[in-house]
PDB file of C-alpha atoms in Angstrom:
ATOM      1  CA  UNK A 144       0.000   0.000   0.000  1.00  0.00           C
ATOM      2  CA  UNK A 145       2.742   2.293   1.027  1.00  0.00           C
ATOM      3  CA  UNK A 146       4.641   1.826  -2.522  1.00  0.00           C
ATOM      4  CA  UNK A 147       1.675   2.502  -4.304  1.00  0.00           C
ATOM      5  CA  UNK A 148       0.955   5.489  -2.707  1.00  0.00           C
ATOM      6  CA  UNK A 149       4.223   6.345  -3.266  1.00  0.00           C
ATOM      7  CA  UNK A 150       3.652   6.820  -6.537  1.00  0.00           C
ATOM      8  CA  UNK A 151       1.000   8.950  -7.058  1.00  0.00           C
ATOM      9  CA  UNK A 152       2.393  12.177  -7.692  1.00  0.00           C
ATOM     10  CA  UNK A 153      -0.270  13.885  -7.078  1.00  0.00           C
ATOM     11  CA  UNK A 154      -0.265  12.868  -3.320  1.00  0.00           C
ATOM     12  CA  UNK A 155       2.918  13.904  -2.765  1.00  0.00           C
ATOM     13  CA  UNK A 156       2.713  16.614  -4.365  1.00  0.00           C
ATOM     14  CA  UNK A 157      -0.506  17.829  -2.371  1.00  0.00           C
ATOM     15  CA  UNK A 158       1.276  16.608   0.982  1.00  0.00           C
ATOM     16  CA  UNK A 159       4.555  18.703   0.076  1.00  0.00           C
ATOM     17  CA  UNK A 160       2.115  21.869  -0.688  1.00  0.00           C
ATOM     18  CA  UNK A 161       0.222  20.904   3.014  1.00  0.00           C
ATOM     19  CA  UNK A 162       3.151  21.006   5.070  1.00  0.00           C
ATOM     20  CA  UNK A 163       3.262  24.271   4.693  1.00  0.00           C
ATOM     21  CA  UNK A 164       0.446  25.837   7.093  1.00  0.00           C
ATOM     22  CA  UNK A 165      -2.070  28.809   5.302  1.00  0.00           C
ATOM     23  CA  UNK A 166      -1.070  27.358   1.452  1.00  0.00           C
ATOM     24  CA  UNK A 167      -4.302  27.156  -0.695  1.00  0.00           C
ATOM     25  CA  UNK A 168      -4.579  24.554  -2.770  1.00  0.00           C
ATOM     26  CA  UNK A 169      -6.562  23.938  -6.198  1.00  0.00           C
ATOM     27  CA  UNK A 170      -8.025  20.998  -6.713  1.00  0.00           C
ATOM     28  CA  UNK A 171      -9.571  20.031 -10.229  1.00  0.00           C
ATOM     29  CA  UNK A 172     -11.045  17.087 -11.659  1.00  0.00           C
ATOM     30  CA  UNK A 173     -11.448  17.333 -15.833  1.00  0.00           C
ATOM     31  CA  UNK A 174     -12.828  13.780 -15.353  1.00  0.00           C
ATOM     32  CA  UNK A 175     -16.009  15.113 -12.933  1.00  0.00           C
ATOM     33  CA  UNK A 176     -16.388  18.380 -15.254  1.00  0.00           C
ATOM     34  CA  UNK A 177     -16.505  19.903 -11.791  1.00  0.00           C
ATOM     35  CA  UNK A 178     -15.814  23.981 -10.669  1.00  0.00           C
ATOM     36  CA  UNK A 179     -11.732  23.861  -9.440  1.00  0.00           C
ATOM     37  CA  UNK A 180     -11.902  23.865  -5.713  1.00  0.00           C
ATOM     38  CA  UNK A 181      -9.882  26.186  -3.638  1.00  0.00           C
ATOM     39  CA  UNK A 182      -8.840  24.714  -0.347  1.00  0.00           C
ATOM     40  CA  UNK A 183      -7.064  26.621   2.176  1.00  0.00           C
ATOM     41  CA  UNK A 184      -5.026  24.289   4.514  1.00  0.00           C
ATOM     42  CA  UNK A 185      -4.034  24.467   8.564  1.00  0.00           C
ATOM     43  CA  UNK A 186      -1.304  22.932  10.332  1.00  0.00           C
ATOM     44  CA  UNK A 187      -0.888  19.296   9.234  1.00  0.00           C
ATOM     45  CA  UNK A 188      -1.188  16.831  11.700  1.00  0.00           C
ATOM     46  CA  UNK A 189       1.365  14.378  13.027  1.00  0.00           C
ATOM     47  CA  UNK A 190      -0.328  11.319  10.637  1.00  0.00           C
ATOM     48  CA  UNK A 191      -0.128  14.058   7.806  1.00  0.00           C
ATOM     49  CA  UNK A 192       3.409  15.247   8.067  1.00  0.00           C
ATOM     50  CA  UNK A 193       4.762  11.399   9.365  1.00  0.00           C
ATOM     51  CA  UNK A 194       3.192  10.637   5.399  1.00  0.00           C
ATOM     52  CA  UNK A 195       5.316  13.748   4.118  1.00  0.00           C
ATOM     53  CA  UNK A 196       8.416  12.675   5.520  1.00  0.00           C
ATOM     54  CA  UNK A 197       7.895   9.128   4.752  1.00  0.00           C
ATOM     55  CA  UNK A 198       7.251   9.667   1.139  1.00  0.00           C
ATOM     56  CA  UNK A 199       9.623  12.059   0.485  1.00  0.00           C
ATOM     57  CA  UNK A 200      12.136   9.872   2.228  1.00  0.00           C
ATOM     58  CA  UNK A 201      11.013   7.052   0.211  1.00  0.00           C
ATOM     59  CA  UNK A 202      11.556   8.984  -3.088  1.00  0.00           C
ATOM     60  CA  UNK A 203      15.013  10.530  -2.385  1.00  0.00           C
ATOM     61  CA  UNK A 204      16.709   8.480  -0.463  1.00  0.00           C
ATOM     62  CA  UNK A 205      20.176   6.339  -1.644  1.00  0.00           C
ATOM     63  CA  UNK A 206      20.136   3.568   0.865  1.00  0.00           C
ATOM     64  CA  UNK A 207      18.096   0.443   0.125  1.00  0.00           C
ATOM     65  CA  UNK A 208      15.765   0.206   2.838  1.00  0.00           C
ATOM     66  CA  UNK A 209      13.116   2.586   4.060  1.00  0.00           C
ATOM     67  CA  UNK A 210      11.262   1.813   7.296  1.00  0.00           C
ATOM     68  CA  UNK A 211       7.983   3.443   8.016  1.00  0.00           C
ATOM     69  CA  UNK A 212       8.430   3.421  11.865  1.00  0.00           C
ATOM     70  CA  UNK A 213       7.016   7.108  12.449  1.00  0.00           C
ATOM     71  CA  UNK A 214       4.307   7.018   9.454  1.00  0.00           C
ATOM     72  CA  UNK A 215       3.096   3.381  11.931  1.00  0.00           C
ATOM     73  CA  UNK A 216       3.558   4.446  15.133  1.00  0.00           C
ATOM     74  CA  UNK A 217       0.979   8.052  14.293  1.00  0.00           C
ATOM     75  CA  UNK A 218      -1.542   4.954  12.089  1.00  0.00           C
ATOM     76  CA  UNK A 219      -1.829   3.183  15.918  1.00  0.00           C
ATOM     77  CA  UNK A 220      -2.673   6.287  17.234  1.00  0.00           C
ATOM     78  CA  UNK A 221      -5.466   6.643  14.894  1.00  0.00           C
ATOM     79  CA  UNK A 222      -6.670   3.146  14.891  1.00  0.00           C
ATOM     80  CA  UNK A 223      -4.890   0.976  17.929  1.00  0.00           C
ATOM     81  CA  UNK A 224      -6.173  -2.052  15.867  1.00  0.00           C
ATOM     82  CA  UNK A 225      -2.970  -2.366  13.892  1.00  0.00           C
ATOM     83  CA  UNK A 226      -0.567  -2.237  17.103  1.00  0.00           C
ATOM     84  CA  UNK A 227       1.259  -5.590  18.173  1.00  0.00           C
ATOM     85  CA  UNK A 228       2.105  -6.440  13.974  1.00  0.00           C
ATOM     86  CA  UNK A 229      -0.565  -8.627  13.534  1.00  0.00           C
ATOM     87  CA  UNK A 230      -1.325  -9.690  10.399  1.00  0.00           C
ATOM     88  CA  UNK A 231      -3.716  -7.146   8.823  1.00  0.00           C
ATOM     89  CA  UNK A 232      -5.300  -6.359   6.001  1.00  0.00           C
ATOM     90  CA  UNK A 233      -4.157  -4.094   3.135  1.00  0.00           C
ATOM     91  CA  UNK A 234      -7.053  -2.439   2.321  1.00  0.00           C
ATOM     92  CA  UNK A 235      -7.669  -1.731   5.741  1.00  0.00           C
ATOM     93  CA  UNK A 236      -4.535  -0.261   6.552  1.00  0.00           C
ATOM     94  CA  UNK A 237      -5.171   1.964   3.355  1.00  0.00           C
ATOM     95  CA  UNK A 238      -8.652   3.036   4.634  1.00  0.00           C
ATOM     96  CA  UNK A 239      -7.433   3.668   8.119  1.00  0.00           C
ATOM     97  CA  UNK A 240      -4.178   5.905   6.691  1.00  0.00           C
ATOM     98  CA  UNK A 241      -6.342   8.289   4.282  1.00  0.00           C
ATOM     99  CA  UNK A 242      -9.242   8.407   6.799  1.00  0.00           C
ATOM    100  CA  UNK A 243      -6.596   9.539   9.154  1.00  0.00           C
ATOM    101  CA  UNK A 244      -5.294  12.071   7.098  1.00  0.00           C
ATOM    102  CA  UNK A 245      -8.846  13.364   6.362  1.00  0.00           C
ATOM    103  CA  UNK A 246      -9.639  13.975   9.873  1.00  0.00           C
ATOM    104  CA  UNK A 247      -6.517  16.671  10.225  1.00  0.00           C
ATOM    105  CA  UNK A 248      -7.511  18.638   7.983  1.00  0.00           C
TER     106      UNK A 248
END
């Protein structure tokens, strides 16, 4: 889930434009024929900017390994389901993550 978000620039590029507090964003959608919406953003939250840093980290970094300790440890805040590394669902993780995210803004 994690390398799929990854890469979809469009996430990262809305996350690097929301770490910056007061930045309006425009969001369009040519595929809904929709009005552009004009979002202005507040302080990202810890799940927010620990998806940031992760994904940036994840795109620019030399070494071979990337560990998403901080991005986890702010999910099992959110949803204390997923501490202990049980086996878990993809999907669910993915669900948990955005709906996460959502709830900073």
């Amino acid at each position: 889930v994690l390398q799929n978000l990854s890469q979809t620039p469009v996430l990262r590029e809305l996350l690097k434009e929301a770490k910056m507090p007061g930045t309006t964003v425009k969001i369009e959608s040519p595929e809904l024929s929709m009005e552009p919406q004009l979002i202005k953003l507040d302080q990202p939250g810890p799940l927010t900017l620990a998806m940031y840093q992760f994904l940036t980290e994840i795109q620019e970094t030399k070494k071979g390994v990337v560990t998403p300790k901080e991005l986890f440890a702010q999910v099992c805040k959110k949803a204390t389901r997923f501490k202990g590394y049980q086996q878990q669902d993809s999907h669910e993780l993915l669900r948990y993550l955005l709906d996460g995210m959502r709830a900073e803004e």
